[in-house]
Amino acid sequence: HHYQFRVVAVATERLDVPDDASSAAARLTLSFVALEDAGFTALFTNPAS
């Protein structure tokens, strides 16, 4: 399995995104206020397999 993690630093306390917004709309809004971001992918395999 691949697990992807992303952390975004923003210059605002709240994003103006409706509760029913799509993830694409939230990501677009976030892109306008992001100062920095970082991410990594962790891999997991079941040792019993």
XYZ file of C-alpha atoms in Angstrom:
49
model
C 0.000 0.000 0.000
C 1.085 3.556 -0.662
C 0.115 6.238 1.861
C 0.565 9.841 0.770
C 0.878 12.649 3.306
C 0.881 16.375 2.559
C 1.248 19.353 4.895
C 0.457 22.888 3.751
C 1.341 26.136 5.541
C -1.264 28.839 4.940
C -1.542 32.534 5.766
C -5.166 32.371 6.863
C -7.099 30.852 9.752
C -9.986 29.641 7.575
C -10.563 28.627 3.980
C -13.687 30.004 2.328
C -14.893 26.606 1.094
C -18.482 25.374 1.501
C -19.051 22.176 3.498
C -20.261 20.388 0.372
C -17.374 21.509 -1.868
C -15.520 18.899 -3.877
C -11.941 18.029 -2.957
C -10.828 19.650 -6.232
C -12.498 22.934 -5.225
C -10.875 22.793 -1.778
C -7.437 22.112 -3.305
C -7.872 25.017 -5.730
C -8.820 27.391 -2.916
C -5.897 26.123 -0.851
C -3.488 26.756 -3.731
C -4.255 30.499 -3.564
C -3.283 30.844 0.116
C -0.506 28.253 0.432
C 2.863 29.571 1.573
C 4.764 26.281 1.515
C 3.964 22.614 1.241
C 5.726 19.330 1.749
C 4.782 15.735 1.281
C 5.994 12.186 1.321
C 4.833 8.723 0.391
C 5.115 5.848 2.863
C 5.068 2.245 1.683
C 3.614 -0.614 3.690
C 3.828 -4.307 3.039
C 2.466 -7.023 5.269
C 5.479 -9.020 6.502
C 3.260 -12.108 6.806
C 2.546 -12.095 3.055
